[in-house]
CSV table of C-alpha atoms in Angstrom, one decimal:
chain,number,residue,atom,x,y,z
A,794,UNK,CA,0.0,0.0,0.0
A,795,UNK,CA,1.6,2.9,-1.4
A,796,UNK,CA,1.9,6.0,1.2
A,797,UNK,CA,1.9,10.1,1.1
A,798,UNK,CA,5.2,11.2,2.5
A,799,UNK,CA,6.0,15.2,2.9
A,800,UNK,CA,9.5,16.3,3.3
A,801,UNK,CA,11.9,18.7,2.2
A,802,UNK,CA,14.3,18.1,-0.3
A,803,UNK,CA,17.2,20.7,-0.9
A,804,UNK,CA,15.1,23.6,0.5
A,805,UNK,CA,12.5,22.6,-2.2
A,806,UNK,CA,8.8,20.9,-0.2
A,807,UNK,CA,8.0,17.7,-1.7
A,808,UNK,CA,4.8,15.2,-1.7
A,809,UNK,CA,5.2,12.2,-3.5
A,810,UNK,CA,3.8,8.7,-2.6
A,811,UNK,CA,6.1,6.0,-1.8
A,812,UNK,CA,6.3,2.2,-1.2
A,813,UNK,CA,7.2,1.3,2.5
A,814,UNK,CA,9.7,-0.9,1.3
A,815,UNK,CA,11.5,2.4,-0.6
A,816,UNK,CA,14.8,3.5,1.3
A,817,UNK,CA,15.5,7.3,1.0
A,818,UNK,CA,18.3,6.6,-1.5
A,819,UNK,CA,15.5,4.7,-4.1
A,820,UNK,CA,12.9,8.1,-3.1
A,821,UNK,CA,15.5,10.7,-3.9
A,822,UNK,CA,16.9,8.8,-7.8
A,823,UNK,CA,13.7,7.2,-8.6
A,824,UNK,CA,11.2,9.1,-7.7
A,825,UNK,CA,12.7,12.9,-7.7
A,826,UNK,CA,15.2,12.5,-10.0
A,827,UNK,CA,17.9,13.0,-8.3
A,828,UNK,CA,20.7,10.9,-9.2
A,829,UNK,CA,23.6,12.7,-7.5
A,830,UNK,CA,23.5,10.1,-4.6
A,831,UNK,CA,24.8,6.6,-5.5
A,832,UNK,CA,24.2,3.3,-4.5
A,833,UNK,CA,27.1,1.5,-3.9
A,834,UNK,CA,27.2,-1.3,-1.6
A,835,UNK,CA,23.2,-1.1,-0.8
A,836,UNK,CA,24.4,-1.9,2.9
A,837,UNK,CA,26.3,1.1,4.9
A,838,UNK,CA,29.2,0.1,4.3
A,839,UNK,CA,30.5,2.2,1.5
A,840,UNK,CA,28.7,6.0,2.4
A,841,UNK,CA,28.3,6.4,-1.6
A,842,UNK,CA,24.3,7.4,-1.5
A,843,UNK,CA,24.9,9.6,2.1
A,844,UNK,CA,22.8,12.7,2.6
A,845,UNK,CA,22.4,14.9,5.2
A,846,UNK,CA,19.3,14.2,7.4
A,847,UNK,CA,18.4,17.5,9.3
A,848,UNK,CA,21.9,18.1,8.8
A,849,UNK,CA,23.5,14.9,9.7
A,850,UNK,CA,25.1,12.7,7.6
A,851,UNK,CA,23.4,9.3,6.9
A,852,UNK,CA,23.4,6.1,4.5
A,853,UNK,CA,20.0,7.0,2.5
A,854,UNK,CA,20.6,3.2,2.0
A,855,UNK,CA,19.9,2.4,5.4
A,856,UNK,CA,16.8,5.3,6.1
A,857,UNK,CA,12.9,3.9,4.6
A,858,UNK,CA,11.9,6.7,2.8
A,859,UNK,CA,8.8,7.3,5.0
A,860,UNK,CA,11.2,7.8,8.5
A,861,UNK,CA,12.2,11.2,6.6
A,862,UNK,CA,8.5,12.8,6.8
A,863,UNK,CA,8.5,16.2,7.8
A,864,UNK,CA,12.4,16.3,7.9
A,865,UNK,CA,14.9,18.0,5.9
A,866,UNK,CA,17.6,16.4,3.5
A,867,UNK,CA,20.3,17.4,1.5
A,868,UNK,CA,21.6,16.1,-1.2
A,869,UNK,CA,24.9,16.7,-3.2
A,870,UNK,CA,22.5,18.3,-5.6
A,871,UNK,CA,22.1,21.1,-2.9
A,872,UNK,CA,25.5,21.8,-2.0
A,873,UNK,CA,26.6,24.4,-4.8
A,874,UNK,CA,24.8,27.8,-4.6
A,875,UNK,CA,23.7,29.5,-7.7
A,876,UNK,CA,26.0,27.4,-9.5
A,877,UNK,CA,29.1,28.3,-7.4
A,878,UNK,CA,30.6,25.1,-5.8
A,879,UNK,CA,31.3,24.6,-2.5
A,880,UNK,CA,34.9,25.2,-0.8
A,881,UNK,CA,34.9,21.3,-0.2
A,882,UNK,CA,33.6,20.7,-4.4
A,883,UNK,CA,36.0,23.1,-5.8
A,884,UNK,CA,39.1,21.9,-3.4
A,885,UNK,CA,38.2,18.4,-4.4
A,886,UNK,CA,38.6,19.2,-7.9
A,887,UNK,CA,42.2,21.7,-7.0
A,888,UNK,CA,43.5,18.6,-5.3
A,889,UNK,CA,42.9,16.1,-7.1
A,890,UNK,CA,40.9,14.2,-4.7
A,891,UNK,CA,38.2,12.7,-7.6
A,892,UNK,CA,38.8,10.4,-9.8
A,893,UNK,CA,36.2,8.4,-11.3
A,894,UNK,CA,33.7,10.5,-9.0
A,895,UNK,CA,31.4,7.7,-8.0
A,896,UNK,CA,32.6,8.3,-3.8
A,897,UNK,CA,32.5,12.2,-4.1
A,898,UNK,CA,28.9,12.7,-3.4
A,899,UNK,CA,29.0,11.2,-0.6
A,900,UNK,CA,32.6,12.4,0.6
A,901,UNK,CA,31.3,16.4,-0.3
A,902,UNK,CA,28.4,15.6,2.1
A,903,UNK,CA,30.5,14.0,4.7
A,904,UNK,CA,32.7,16.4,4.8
A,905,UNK,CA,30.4,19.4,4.8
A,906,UNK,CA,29.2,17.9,8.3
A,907,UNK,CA,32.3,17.6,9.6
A,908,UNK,CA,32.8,21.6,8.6
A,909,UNK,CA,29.7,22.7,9.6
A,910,UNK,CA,30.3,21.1,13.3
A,911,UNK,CA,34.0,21.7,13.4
A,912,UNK,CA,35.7,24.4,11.3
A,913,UNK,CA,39.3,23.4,12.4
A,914,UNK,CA,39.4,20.2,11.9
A,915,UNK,CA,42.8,17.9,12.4
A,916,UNK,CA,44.2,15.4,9.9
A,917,UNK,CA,42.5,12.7,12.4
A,918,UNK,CA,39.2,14.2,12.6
A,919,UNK,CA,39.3,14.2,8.8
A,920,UNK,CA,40.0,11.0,8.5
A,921,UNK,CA,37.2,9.8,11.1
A,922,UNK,CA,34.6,11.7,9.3
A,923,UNK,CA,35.1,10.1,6.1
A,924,UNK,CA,35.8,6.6,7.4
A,925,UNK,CA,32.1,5.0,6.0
A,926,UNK,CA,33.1,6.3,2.6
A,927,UNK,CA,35.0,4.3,0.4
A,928,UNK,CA,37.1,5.6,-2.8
A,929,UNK,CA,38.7,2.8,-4.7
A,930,UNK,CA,40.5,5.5,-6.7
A,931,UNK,CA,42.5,7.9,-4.6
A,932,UNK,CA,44.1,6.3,-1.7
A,933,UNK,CA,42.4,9.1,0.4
A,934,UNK,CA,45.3,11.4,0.7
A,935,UNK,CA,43.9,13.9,-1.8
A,936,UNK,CA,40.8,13.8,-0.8
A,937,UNK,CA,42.1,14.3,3.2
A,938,UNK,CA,44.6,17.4,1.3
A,939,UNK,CA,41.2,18.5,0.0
A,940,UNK,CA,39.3,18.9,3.2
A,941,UNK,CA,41.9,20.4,5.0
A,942,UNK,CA,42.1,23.1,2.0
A,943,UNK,CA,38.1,23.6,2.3
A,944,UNK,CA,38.6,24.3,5.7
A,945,UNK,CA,41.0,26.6,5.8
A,946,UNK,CA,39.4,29.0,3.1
A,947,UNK,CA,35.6,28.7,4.9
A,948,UNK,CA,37.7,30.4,8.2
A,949,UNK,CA,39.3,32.9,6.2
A,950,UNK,CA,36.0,33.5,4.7
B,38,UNK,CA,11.7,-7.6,-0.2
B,39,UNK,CA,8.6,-9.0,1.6
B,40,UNK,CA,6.0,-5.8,1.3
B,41,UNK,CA,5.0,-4.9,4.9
B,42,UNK,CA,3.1,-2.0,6.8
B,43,UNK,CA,4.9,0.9,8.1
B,44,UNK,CA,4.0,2.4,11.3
B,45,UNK,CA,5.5,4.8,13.2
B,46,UNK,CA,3.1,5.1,17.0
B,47,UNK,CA,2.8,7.6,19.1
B,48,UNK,CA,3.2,5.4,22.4
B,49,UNK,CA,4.7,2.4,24.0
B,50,UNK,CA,1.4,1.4,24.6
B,51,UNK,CA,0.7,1.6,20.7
B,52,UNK,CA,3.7,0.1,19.9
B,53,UNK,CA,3.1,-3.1,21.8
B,54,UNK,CA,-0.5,-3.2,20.0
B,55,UNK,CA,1.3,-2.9,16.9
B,56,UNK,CA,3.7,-5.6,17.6
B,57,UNK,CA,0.7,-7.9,18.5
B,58,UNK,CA,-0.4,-7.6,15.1
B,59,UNK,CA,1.2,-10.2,12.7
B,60,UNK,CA,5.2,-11.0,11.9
B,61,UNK,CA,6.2,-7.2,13.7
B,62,UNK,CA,9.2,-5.9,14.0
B,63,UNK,CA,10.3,-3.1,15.8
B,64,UNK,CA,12.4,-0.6,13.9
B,65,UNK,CA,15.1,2.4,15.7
B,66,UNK,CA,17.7,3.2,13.5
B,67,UNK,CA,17.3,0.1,11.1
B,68,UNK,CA,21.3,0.2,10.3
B,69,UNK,CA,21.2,-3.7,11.0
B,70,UNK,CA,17.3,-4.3,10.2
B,71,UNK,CA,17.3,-2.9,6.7
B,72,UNK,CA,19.7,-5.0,5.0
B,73,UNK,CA,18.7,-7.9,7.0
B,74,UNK,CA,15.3,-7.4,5.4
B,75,UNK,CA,16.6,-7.0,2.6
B,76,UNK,CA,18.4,-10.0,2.2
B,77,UNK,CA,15.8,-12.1,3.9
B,78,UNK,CA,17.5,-12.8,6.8
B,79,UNK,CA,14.9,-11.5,8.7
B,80,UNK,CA,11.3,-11.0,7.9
B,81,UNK,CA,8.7,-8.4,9.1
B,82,UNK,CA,5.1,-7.8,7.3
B,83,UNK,CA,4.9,-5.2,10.0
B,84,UNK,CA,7.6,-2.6,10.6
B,85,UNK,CA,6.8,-0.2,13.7
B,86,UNK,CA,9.0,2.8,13.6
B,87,UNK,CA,10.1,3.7,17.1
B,88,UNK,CA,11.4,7.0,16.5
B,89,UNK,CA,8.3,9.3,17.5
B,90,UNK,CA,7.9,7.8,20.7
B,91,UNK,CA,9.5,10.4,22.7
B,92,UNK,CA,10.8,8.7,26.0
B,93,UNK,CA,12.4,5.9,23.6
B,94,UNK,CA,14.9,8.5,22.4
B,95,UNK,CA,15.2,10.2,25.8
B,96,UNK,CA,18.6,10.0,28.0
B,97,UNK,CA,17.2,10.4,31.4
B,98,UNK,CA,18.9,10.7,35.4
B,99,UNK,CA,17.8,7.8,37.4
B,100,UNK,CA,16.6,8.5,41.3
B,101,UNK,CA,19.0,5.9,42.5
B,102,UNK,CA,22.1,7.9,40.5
B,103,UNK,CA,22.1,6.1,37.4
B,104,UNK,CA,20.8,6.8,33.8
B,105,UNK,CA,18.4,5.4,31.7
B,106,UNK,CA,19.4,5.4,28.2
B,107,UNK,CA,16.1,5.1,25.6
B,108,UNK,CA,16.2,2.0,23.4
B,109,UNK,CA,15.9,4.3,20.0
B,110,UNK,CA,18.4,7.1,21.2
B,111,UNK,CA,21.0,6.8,18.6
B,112,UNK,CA,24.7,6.5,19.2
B,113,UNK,CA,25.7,10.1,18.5
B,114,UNK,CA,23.5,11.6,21.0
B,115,UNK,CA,24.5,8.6,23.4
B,116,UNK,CA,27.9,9.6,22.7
B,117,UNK,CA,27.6,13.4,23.1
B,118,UNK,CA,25.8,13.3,26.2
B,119,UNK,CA,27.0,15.7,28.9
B,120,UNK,CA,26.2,13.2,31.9
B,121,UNK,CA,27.2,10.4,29.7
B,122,UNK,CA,30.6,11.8,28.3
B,123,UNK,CA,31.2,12.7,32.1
B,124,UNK,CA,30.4,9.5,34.4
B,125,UNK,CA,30.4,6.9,31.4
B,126,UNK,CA,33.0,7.5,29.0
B,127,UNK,CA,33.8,3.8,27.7
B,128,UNK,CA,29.8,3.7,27.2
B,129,UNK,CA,30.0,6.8,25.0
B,130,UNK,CA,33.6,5.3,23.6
B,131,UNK,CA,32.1,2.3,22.6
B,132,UNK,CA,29.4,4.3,20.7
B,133,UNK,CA,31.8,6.0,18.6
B,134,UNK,CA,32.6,2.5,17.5
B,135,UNK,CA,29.3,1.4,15.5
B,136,UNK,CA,30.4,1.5,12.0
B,137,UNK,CA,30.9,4.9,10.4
B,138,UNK,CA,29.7,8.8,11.6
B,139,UNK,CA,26.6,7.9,8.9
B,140,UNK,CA,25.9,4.7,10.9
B,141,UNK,CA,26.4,6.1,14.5
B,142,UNK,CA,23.6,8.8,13.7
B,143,UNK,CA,21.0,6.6,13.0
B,144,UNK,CA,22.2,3.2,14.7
B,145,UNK,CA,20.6,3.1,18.5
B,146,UNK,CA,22.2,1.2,21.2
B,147,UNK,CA,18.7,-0.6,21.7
B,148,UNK,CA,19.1,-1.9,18.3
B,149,UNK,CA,22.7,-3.2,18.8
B,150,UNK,CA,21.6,-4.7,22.0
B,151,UNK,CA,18.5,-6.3,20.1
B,152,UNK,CA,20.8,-7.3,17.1
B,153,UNK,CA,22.6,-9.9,19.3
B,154,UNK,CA,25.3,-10.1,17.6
B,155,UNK,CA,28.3,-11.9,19.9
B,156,UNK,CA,30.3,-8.9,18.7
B,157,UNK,CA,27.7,-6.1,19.2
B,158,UNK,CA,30.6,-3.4,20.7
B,159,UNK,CA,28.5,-1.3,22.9
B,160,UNK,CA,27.1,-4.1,25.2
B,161,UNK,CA,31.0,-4.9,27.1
B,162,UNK,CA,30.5,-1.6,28.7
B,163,UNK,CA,27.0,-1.8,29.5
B,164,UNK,CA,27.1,-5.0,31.3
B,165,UNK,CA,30.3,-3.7,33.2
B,166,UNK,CA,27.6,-0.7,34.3
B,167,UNK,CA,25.3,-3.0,35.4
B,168,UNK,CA,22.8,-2.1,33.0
B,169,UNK,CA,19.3,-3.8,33.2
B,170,UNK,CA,16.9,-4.0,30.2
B,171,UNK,CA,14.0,-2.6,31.0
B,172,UNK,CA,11.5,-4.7,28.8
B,173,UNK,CA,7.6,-3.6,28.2
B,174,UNK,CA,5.1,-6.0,26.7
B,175,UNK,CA,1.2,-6.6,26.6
B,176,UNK,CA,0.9,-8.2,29.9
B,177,UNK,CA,3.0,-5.4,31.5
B,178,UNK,CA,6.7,-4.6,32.2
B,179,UNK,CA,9.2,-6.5,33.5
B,180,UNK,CA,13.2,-5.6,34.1
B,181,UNK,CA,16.8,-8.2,33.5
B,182,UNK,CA,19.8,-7.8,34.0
B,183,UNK,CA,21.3,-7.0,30.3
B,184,UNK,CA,23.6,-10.2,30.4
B,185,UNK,CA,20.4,-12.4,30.5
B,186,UNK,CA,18.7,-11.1,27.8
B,187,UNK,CA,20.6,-12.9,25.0
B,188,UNK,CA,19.7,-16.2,23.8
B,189,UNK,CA,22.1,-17.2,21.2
B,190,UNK,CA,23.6,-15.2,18.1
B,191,UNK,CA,21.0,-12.6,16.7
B,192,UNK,CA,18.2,-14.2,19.5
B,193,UNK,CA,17.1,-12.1,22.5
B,194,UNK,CA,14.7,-13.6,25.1
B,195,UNK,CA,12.4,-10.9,23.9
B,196,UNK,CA,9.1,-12.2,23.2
B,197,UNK,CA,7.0,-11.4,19.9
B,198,UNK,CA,5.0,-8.5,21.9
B,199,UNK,CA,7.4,-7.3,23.7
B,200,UNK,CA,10.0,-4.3,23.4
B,201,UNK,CA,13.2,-3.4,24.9
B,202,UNK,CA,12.8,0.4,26.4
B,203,UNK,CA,15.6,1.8,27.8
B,204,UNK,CA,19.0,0.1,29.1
B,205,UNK,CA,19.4,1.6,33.1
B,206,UNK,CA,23.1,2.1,34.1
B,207,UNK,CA,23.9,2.0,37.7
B,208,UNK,CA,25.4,5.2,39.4
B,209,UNK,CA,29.1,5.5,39.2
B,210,UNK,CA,30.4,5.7,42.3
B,211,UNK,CA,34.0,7.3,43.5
B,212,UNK,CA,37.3,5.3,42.3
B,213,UNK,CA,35.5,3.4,39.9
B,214,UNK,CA,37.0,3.0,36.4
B,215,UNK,CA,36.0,1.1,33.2
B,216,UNK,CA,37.2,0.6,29.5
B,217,UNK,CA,36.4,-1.1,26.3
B,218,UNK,CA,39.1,-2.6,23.8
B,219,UNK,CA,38.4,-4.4,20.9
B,220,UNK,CA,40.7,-6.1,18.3
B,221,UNK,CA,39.8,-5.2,14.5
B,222,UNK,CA,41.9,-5.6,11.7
B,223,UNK,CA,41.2,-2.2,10.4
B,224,UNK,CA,41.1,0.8,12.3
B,225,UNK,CA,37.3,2.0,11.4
B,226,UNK,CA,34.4,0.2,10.0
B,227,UNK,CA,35.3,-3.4,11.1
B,228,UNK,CA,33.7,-6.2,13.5
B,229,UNK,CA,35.3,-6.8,16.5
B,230,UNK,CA,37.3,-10.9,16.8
B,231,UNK,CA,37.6,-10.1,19.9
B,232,UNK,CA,36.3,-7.1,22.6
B,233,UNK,CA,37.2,-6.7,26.0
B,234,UNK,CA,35.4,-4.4,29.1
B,235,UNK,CA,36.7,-3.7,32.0
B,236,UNK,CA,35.4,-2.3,35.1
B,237,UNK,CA,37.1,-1.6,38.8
B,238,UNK,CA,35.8,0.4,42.1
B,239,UNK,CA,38.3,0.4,44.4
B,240,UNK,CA,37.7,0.9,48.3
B,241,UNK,CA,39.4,3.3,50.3
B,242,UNK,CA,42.3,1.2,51.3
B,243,UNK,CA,42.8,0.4,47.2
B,244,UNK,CA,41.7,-2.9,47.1
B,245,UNK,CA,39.3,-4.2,44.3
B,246,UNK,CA,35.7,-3.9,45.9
B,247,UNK,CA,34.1,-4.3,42.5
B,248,UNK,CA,35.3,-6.3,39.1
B,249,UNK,CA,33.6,-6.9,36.0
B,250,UNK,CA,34.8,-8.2,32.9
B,251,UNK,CA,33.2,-8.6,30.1
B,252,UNK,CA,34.0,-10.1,26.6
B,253,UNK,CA,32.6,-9.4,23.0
B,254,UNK,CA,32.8,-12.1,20.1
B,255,UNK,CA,34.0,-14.9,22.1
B,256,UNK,CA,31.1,-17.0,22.7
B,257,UNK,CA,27.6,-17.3,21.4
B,258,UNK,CA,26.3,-14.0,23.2
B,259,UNK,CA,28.2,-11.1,25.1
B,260,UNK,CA,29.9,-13.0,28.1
B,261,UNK,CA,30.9,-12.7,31.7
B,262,UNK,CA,34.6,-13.3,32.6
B,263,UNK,CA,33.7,-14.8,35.9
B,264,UNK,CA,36.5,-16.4,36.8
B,265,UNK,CA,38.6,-13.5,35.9
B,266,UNK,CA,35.9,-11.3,38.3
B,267,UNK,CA,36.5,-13.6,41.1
B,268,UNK,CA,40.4,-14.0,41.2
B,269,UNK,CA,40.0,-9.7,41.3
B,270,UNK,CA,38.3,-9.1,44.2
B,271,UNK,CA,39.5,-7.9,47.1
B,272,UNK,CA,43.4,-7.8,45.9
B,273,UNK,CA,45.3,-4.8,45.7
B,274,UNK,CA,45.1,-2.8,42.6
B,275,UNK,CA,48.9,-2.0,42.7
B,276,UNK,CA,52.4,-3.4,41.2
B,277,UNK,CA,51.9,-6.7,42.9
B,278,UNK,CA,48.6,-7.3,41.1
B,279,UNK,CA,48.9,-10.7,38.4
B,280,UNK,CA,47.8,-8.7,35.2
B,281,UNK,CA,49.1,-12.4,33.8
B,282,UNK,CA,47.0,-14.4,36.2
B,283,UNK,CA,43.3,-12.1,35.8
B,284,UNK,CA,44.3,-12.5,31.2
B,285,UNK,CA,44.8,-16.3,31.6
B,286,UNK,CA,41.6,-16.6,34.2
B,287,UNK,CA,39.8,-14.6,31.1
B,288,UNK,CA,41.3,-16.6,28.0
B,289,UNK,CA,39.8,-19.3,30.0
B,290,UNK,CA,35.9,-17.9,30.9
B,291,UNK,CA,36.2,-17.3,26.5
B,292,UNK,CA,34.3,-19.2,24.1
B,293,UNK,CA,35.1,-18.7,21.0
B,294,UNK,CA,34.6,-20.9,17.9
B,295,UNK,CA,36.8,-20.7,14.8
B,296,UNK,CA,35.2,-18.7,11.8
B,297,UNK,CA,36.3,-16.5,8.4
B,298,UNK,CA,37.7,-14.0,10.7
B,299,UNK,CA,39.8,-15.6,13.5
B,300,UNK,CA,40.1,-19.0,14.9
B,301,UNK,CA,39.0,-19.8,18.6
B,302,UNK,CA,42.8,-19.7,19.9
B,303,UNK,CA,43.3,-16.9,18.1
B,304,UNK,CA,40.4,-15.2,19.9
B,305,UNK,CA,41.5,-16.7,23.3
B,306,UNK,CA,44.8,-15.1,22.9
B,307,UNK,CA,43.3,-11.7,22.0
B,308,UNK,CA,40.9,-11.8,25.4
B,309,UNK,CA,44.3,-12.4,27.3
B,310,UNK,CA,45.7,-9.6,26.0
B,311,UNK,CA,43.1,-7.1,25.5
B,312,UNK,CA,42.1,-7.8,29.5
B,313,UNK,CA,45.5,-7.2,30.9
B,314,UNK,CA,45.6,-3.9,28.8
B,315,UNK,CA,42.0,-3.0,30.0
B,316,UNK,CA,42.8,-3.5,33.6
B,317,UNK,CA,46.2,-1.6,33.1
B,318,UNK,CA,43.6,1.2,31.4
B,319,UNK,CA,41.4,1.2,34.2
B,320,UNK,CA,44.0,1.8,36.8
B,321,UNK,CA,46.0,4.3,34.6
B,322,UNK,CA,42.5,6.4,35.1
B,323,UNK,CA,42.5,5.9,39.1
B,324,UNK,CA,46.3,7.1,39.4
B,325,UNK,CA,47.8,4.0,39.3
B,326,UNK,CA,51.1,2.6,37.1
B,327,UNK,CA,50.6,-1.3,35.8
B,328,UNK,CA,53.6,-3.4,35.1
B,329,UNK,CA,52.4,-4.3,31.2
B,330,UNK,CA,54.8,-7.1,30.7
């Protein structure tokens, strides 16, 4: 039995009508559109489809698409502003801390958490933030260069 | 998937009714139930969402001292808890371990409790606090001690209609220290072989008034170290204490079976080890140097 579910989605208010078995991660691609967030391991293991839940960062994988009514979420789709990317996007490009890409959505989200909470953040903290996201590509140090960059330029504003 | 009915109640009262109802399954922060569902290891044509039931999520002060934690708070708040971070710290220590920052702020310490794994990494420390489960069900509530509510791997004594609440601690009184090591091969994101909890109150002439020891992924459920308890009390926590004698009384209270990840001698070794380092922990935090060799 299909349900109504209200939430908001990148600042934007959405209705839609779900299946209880849909996860947040099959609401957002199939059903918005929004295929920014991946599915990677479908388990939490890999952090690929997270999203920030009311401003936490959480496996959409892992949330039923109904437990998000009346909450907020972000998705890497709402990250840049007015097509300007964010310190952690364009430091992630600088660095070189993507490669084939398929981790970054979730690493940008990750790591915009971690910033919003903590705005100095050390090499450690980095590395704890982003430890449910896996990149296959990189060997992390980029992207770990790439945070620490973001930082730095969000305090000197 | 099996389709099921979602529901999310407004009470405990609800909840149980809702659990009454069918193949039900409660649901906190469903980091272990969704992919079990998923991949049929467990079934549900009922799913009753937990999370608007206020008191479930609350962290609460206890009249006799302690604190009762809600079955659906998740392990950040857990973790960030003033009271908690304060008077527990290998409590909120150990919920920094569930699987990633993503995991920790949905996965509740209810759920990992219900989950049963033998490895489950937050219930060492809870059982070395003491914690009872405080249980409610259709013909009323009833209270155990945390230890006995596990059955088996993944079983709880839990019946069908019933629901785990809130997990009391016990107050934390002076001189008492406790800690929680585990053995992964990685760093982050791993299952434990082997986890270890410590806990000591000392008296006011120093000598172990309290001891409990208790051991993760050796055995079919969370475990006890009994023996290791016993050969504790009452002796001096000071250079003269057998660190050697209280690991070897624990490699022995193990029981571990061989599997993909370690094999059962490899486990026992681990418990030896990982208890003489949590005792030398525990007394590092009361002022006191351990001879580690």
């Amino acid at each position: 039995m299909k349900m109504l579910l209200g939430c908001t989605i990148n600042a934007q208010e959405h209705t839609v009508l779900v299946d209880p078995r849909d996860t947040l991660l099959e609401l957002l691609r199939e059903r918005i559109g929004l295929t920014g967030s991946k599915e990677g391991c479908g388990n939490g293991n890999c952090g690929t489809c997270t999203v920030l839940l009311d401003g936490a960062p959480v496996n959409a994988c892992l949330v039923l698409a109904l437990e998000v009514a009346g909450r907020d979420v972000v998705t890497i789709e709402g990250v840049a502003r007015a097509g300007e990317l964010h310190p952690i996007q364009s430091a992630l490009v600088e660095a070189g801390g993507t490669q084939c890409g398929f981790c970054t959505p979730g690493i940008v989200l990750a790591a915009k958490a971690l910033l919003d909470a903590n705005a100095a953040p050390s090499e450690d903290d980095i590395r704890h933030a982003i430890a449910g996201n896996l990149c296959r590509c990189t060997g992390y140090g980029k992207i770990v260069d790439a945070i620490a960059i973001a930082a730095t330029r969000m305090r000197e504003g | 998937m099996r389709n099921f009915i979602y529901v999310a109640p407004p009470s405990i009262e609800d909840a149980i009714g809702e659990l009454r109802r069918g193949e039900a399954r409660p649901l906190a922060g469903g980091t272990d139930l969704l992919p079990q569902l998923r991949e049929g290891r467990r079934n549900a044509d009922r799913i009753v969402d937990l999370k608007r039931i206020a008191e479930l999520s609350a962290i609460r002060p206890l009249p006799d001292g302690g604190v009762a934690i809600g079955a659906a708070a998740s392990a950040t708040n857990v973790a960030r808890h003033d009271v908690i971070a304060a008077r527990y710290p290998a409590i909120a220590a150990s919920a920094r371990l569930l699987g990633s920052v993503q995991v920790q702020n949905r996965a509740s310490l209810g759920g990992n409790v219900c989950n049963a794994a033998p490895s489950a990494d937050v219930v060492p420390a809870l059982i070395c606090h003491q914690a009872y489960a405080h249980i409610a069900g259709a013909s009323g509530g009833r209270r155990t001690p945390l230890e006995k509510l596990f059955a088996g791997p993944g079983r709880t004594v839990l019946q069908a209609d019933e629901m785990l609440t809130a997990l009391a601690l016990a107050p934390v009184r002076q001189r008492s220290a406790t800690t929680y090591l585990r053995f992964t091969p990685r760093r982050e994101m791993d299952i434990a072989i082997a986890g270890v909890a410590v806990r000591i109150d000392l008296a006011e002439d120093r000598s172990i008034a309290l001891a409990r020891i208790a051991l993760a992924s050796v055995g079919p459920t969370p475990l006890r170290a009994m023996s290791a308890e016993r050969l504790l009390l009452g002796k001096p926590l000071d250079r003269d204490l057998s660190l050697a004698a209280a690991g070897a009384a624990a490699n022995d209270d193990a029981r571990p079976i061989s599997d993909t990840r370690a094999s059962a001698d490899y486990r026992r070794c681990l418990v030896e080890v990982l208890t003489r380092r949590a005792l030398a922990a525990c007394a590092r935090t009361l002022n006191i140097a351990l001879d580690l060799t």
